[in-house]
PDB file of C-alpha atoms in Angstrom:
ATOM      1  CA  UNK A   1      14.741  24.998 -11.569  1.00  0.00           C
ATOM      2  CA  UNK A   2      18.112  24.266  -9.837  1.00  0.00           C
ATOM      3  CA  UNK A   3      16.563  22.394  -6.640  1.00  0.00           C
ATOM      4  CA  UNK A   4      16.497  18.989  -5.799  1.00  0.00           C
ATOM      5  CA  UNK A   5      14.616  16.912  -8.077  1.00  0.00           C
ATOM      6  CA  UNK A   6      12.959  13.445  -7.117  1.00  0.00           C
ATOM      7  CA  UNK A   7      11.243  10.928  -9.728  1.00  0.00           C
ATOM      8  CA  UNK A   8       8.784   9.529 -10.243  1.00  0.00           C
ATOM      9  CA  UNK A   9       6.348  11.803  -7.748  1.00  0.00           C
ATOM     10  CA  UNK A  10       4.134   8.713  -7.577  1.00  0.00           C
ATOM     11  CA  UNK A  11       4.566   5.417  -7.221  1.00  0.00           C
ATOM     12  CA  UNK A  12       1.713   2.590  -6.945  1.00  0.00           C
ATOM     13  CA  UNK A  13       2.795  -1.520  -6.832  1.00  0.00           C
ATOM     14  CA  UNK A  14       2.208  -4.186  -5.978  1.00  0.00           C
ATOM     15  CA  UNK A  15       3.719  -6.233  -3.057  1.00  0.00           C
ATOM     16  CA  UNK A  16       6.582  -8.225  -3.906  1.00  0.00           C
ATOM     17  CA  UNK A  17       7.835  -6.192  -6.786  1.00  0.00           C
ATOM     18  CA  UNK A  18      10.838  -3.868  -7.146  1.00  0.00           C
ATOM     19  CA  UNK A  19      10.902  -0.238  -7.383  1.00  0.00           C
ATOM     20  CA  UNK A  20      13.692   2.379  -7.880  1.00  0.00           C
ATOM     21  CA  UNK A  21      13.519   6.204  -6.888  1.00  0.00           C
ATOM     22  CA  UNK A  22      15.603   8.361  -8.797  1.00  0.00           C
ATOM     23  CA  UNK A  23      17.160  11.625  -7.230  1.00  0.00           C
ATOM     24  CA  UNK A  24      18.851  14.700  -8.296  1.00  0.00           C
ATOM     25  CA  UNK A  25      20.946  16.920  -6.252  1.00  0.00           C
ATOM     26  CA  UNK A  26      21.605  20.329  -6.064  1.00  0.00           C
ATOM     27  CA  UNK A  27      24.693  20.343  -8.633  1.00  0.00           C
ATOM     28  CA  UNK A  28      27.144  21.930  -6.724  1.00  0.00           C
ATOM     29  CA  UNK A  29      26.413  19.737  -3.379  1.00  0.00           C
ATOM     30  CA  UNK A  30      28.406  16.978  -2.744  1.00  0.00           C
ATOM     31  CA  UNK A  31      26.271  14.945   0.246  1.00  0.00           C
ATOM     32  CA  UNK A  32      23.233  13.197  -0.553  1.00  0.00           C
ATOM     33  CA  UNK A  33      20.667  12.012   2.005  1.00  0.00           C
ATOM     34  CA  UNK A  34      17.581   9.697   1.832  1.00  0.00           C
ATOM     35  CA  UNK A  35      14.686   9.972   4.281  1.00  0.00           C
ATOM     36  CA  UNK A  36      11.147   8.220   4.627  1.00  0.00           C
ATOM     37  CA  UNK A  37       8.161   9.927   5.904  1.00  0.00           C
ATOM     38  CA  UNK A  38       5.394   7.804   7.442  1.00  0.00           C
ATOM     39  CA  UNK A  39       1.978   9.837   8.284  1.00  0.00           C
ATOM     40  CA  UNK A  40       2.126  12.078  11.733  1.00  0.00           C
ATOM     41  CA  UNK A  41       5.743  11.190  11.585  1.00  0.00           C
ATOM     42  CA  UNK A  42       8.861  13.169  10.627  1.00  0.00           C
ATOM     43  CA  UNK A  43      11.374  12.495   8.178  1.00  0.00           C
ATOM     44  CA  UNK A  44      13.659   9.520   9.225  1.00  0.00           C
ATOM     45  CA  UNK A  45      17.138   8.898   8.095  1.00  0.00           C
ATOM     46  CA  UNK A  46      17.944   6.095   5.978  1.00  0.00           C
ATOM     47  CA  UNK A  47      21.037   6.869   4.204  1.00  0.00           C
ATOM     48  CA  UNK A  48      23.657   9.310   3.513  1.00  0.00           C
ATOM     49  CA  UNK A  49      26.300   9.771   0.649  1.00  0.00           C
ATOM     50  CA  UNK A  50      29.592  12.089   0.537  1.00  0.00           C
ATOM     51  CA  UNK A  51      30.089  12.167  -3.204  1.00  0.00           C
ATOM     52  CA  UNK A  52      29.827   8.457  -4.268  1.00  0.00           C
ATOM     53  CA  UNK A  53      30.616   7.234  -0.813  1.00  0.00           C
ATOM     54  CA  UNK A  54      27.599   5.504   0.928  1.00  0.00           C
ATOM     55  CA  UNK A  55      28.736   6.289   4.642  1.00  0.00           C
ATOM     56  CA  UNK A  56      26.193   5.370   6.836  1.00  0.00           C
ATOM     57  CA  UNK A  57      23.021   3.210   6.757  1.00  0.00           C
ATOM     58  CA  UNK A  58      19.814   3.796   9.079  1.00  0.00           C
ATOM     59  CA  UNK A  59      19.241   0.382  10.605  1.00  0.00           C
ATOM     60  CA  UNK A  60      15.425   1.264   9.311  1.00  0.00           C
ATOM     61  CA  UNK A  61      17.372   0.207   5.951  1.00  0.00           C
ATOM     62  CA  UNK A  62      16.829  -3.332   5.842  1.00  0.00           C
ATOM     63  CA  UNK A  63      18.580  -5.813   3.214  1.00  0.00           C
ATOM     64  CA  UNK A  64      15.796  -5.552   1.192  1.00  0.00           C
ATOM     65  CA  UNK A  65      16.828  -1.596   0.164  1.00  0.00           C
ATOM     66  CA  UNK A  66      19.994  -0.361  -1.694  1.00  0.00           C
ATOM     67  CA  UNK A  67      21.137   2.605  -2.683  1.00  0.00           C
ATOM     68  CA  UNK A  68      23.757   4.216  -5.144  1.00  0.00           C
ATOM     69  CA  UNK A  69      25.145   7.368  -5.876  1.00  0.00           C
ATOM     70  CA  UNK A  70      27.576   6.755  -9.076  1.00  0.00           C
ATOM     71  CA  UNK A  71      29.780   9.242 -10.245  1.00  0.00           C
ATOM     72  CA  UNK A  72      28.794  11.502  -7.194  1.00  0.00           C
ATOM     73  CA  UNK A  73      25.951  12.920  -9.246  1.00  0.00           C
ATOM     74  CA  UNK A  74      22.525  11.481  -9.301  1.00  0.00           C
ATOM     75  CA  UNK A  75      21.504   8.956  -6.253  1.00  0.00           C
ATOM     76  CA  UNK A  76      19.082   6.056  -6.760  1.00  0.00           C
ATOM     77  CA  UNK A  77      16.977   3.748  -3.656  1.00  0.00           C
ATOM     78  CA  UNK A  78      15.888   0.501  -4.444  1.00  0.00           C
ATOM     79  CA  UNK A  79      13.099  -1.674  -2.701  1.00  0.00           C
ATOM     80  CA  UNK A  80      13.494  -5.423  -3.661  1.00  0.00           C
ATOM     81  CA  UNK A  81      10.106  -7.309  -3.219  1.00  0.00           C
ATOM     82  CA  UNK A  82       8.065  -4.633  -1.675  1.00  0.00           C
ATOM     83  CA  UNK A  83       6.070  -5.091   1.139  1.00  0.00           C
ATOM     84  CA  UNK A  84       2.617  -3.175   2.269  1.00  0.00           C
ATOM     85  CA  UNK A  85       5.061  -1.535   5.279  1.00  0.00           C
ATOM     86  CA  UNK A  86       7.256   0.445   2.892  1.00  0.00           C
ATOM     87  CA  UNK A  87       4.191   2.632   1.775  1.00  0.00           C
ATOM     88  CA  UNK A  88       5.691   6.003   2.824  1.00  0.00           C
ATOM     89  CA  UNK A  89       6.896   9.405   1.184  1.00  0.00           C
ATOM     90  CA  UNK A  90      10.239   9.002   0.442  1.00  0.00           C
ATOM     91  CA  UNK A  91      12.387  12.156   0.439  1.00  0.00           C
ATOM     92  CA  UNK A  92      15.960  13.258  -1.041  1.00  0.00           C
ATOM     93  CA  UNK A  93      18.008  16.128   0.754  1.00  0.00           C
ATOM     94  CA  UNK A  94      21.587  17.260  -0.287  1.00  0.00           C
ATOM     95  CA  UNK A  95      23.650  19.949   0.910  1.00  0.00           C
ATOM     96  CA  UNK A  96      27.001  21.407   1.134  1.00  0.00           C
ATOM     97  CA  UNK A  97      27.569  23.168   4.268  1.00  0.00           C
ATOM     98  CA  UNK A  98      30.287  21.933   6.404  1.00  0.00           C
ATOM     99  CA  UNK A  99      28.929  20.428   9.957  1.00  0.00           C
ATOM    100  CA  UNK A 100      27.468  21.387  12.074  1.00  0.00           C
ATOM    101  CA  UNK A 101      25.611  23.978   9.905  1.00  0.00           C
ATOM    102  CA  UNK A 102      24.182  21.223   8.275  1.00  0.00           C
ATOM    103  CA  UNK A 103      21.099  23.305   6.432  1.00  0.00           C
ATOM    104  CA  UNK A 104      19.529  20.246   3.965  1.00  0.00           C
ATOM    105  CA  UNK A 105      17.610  20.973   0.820  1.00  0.00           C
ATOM    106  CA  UNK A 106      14.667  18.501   0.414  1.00  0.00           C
ATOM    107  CA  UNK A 107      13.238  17.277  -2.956  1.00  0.00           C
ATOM    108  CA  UNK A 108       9.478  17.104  -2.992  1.00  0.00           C
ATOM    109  CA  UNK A 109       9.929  13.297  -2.734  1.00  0.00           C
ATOM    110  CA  UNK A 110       8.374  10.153  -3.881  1.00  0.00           C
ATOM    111  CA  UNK A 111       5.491   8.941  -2.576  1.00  0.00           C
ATOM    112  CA  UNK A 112       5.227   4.937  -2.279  1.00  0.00           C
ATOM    113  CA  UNK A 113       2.083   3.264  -2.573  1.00  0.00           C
ATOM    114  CA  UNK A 114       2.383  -0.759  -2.172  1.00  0.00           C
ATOM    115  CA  UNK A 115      -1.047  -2.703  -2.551  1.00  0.00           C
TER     116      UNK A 115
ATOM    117  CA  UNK B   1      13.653   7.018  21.431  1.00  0.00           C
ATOM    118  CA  UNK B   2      11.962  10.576  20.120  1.00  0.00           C
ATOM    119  CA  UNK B   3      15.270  12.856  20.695  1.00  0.00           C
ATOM    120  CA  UNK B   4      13.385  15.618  19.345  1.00  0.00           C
ATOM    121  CA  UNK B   5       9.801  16.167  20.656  1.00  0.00           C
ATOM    122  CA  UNK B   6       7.178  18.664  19.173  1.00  0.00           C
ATOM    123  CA  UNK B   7       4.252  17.687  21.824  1.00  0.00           C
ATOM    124  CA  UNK B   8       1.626  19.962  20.181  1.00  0.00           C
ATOM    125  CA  UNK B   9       0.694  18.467  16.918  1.00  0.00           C
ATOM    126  CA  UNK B  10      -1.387  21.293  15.687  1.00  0.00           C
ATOM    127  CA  UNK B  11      -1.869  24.715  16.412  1.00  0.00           C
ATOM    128  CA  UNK B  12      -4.499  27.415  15.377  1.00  0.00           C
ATOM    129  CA  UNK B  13      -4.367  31.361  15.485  1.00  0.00           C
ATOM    130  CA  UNK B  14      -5.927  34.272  14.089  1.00  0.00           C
ATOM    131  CA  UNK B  15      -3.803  36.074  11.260  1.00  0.00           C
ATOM    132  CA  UNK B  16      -2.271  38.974  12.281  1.00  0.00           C
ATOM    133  CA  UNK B  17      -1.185  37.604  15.545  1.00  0.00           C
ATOM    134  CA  UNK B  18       1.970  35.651  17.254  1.00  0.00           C
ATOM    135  CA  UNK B  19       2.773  31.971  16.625  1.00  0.00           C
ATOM    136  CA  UNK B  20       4.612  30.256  18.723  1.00  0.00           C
ATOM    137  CA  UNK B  21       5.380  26.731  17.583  1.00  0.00           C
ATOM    138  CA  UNK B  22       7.511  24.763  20.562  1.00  0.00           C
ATOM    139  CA  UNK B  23      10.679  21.839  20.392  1.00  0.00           C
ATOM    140  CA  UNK B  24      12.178  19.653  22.778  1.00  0.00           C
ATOM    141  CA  UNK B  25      15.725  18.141  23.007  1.00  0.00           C
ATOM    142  CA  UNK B  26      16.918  15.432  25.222  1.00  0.00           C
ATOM    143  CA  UNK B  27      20.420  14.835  23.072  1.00  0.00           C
ATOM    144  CA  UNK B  28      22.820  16.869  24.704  1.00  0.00           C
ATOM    145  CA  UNK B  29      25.069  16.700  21.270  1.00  0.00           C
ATOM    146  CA  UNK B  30      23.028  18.550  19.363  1.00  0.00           C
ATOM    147  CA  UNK B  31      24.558  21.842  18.519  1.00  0.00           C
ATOM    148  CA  UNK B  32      22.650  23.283  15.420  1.00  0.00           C
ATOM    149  CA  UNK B  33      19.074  23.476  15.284  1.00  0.00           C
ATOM    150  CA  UNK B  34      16.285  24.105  12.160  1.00  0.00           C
ATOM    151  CA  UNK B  35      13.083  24.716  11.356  1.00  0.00           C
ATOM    152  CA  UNK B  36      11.421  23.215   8.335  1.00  0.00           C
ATOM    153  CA  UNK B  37       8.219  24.147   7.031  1.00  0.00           C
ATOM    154  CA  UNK B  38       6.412  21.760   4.474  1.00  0.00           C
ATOM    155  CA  UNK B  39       3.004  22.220   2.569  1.00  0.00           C
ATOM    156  CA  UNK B  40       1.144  18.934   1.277  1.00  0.00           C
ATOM    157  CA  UNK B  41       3.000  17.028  -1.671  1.00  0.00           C
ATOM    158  CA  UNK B  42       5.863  19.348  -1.184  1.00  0.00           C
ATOM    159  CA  UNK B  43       9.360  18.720   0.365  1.00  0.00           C
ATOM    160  CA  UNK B  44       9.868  20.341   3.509  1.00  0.00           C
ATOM    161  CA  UNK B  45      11.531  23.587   3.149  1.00  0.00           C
ATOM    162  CA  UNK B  46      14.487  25.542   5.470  1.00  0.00           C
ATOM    163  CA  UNK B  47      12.773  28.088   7.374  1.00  0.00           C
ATOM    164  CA  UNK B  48      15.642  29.078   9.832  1.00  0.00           C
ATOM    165  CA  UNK B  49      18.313  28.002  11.761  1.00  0.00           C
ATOM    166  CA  UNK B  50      20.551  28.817  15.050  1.00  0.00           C
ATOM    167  CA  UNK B  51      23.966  27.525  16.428  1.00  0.00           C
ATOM    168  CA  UNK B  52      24.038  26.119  19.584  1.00  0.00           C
ATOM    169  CA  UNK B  53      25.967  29.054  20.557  1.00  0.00           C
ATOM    170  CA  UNK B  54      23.398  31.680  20.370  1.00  0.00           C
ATOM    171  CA  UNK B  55      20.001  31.925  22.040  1.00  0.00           C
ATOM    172  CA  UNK B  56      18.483  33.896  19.461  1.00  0.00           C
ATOM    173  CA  UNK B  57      18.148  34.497  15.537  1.00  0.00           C
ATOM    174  CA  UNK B  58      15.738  36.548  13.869  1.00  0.00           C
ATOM    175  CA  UNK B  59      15.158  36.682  10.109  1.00  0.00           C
ATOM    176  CA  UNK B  60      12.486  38.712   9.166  1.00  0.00           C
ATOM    177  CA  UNK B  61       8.790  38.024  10.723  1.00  0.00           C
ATOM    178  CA  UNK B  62      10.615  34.398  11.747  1.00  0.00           C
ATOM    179  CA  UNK B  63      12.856  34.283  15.138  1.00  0.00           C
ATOM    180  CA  UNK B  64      13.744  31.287  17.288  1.00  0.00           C
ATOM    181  CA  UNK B  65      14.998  30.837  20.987  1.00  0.00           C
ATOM    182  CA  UNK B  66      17.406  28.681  22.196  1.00  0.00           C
ATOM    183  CA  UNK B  67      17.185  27.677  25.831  1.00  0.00           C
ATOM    184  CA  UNK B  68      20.296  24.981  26.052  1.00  0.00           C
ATOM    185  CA  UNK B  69      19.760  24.527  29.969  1.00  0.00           C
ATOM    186  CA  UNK B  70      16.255  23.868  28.780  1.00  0.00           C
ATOM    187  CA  UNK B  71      16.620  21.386  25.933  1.00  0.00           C
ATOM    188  CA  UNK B  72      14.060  23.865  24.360  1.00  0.00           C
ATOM    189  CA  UNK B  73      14.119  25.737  21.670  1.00  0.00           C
ATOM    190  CA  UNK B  74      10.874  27.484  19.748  1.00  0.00           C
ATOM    191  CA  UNK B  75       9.720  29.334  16.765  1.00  0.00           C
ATOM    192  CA  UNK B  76       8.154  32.809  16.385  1.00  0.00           C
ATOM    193  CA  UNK B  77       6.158  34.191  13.894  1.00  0.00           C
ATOM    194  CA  UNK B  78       4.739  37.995  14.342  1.00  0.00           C
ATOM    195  CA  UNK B  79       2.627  38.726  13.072  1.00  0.00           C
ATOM    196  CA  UNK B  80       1.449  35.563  11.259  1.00  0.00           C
ATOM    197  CA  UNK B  81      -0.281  35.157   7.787  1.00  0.00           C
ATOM    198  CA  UNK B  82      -2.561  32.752   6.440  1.00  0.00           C
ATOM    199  CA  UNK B  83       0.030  31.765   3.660  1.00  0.00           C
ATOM    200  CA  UNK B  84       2.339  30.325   6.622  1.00  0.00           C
ATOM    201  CA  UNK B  85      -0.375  27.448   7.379  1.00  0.00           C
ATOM    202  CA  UNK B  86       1.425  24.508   6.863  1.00  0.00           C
ATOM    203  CA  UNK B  87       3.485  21.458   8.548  1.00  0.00           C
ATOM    204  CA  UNK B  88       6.372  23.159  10.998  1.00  0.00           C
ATOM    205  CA  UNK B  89       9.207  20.852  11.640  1.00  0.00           C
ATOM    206  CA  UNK B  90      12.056  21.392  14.422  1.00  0.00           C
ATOM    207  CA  UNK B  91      15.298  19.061  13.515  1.00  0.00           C
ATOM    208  CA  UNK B  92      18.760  19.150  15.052  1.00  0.00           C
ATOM    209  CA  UNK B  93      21.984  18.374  13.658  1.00  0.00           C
ATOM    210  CA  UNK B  94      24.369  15.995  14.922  1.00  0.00           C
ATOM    211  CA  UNK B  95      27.230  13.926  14.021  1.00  0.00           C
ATOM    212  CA  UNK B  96      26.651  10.389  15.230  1.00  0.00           C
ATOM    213  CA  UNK B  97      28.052   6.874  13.540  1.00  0.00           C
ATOM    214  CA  UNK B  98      30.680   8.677  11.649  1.00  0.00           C
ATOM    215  CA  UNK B  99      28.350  10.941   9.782  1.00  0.00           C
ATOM    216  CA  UNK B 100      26.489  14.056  10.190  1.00  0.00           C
ATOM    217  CA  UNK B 101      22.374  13.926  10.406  1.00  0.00           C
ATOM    218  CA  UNK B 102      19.436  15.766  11.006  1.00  0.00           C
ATOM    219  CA  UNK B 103      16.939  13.869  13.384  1.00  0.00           C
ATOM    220  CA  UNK B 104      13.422  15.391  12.745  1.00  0.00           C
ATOM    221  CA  UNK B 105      10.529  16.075  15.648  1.00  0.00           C
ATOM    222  CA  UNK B 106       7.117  14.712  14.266  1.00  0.00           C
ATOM    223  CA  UNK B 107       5.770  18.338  13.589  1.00  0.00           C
ATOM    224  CA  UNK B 108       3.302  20.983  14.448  1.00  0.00           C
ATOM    225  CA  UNK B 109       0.514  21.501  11.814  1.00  0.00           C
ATOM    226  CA  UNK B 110      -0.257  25.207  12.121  1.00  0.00           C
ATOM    227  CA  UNK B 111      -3.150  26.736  11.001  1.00  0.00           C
ATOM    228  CA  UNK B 112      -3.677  30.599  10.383  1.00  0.00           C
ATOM    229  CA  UNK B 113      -7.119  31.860  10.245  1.00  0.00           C
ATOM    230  CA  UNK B 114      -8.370  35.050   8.467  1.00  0.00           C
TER     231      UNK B 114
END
């Protein structure tokens, strides 16, 4: 399977802890995206990457989230001291097509559970 | 501010005939529009596109219309199948803050009966 990969699937914590989301682009596609998904919502954009360049950050992305893309490659989001607010699906898209044909390819996404 | 509105949050038909799954727009940047369908505990997955420059694009049982006067565009499906139920998302692509985005409507859950 060459699509974009997101892990773990599941994610259950507690509030205050940390938790990092792992994702895994297309190979060949050099801009990364991060989106959360709340229920009856759509996806919302948090972050975006052009190779290892973070370029822009949601301001739904408070202090309390980071993210990295090293290399280019693989991207990961972390949550610092979680809170019950950040329960959501959180979803991965990448894509190389040159603006505006900006077609995205979405992971099946991480979904956040904080008790 | 919802810049992309899908007012009908679900939508039921009989298989074998037309649905028609509506979007509105109020950004008047937006020049590239999508469609995104998404099953549960799945990613949502490209359906179709069109360019702000056409008014139409067909791709097999799928087409959507672009009305720019409008700020409306909408989805077709003819004739439709049970295996299409699922979550329909409209998003549009813009460049905004020095970076390209989609912004996302809130969806259309469309069921297909047999």
């Amino acid at each position: 399977d060459t699509g974009v990969s997101q892990d773990p699937r599941h994610k259950i914590t507690k509030r205050g802890q940390n938790v990092t989301f792992r994702c895994d682009p297309i190979s060949e596609h050099n801009r990364l995206y991060w989106y959360r998904q709340t229920l009856g919502q759509g996806p919302e954009f948090l972050t975006y990457f052009q190779n290892e360049a973070q370029l822009e950050k949601s301001r739904l992305l408070s202090d309390r989230f980071s993210a990295e893309r090293p290399k280019g490659s693989f991207s990961t989001l972390e949550i610092q001291r979680t809170e019950q607010g950040d329960s959501a699906m959180y979803l991965c898209a990448s894509t190389v097509g040159q603006y505006p044909r900006n077609i995205q390819y979405f992971g099946a996404g991480t979904r956040l559970s904080v008790l | 501010d919802q810049q992309v509105k899908q007012n009908s949050p679900s939508l039921s038909v009989q298989e074998g005939r037309i649905s028609i799954l509506n979007c509105d727009y109020t950004n008047s940047m937006f020049d590239y529009f999508l469609w995104y369908k998404k099953y549960p505990a799945e990613g949502p997955t490209f359906l179709i596109s069109i360019s702000s420059i056409k008014d139409k694009n067909e791709d097999g049982r799928f087409t959507v219309f672009l009305n720019k006067s409008a700020k409306h565009l909408s989805l077709h499906i003819v004739p439709s199948q049970p295996g299409d139920s699922a979550v329909y998302f409209c998003a549009a692509s813009v460049w905004e803050g020095g970076s390209e985005k989609l912004v996302f409507g809130k969806g259309t859950k469309l069921t297909v009966n047999p």
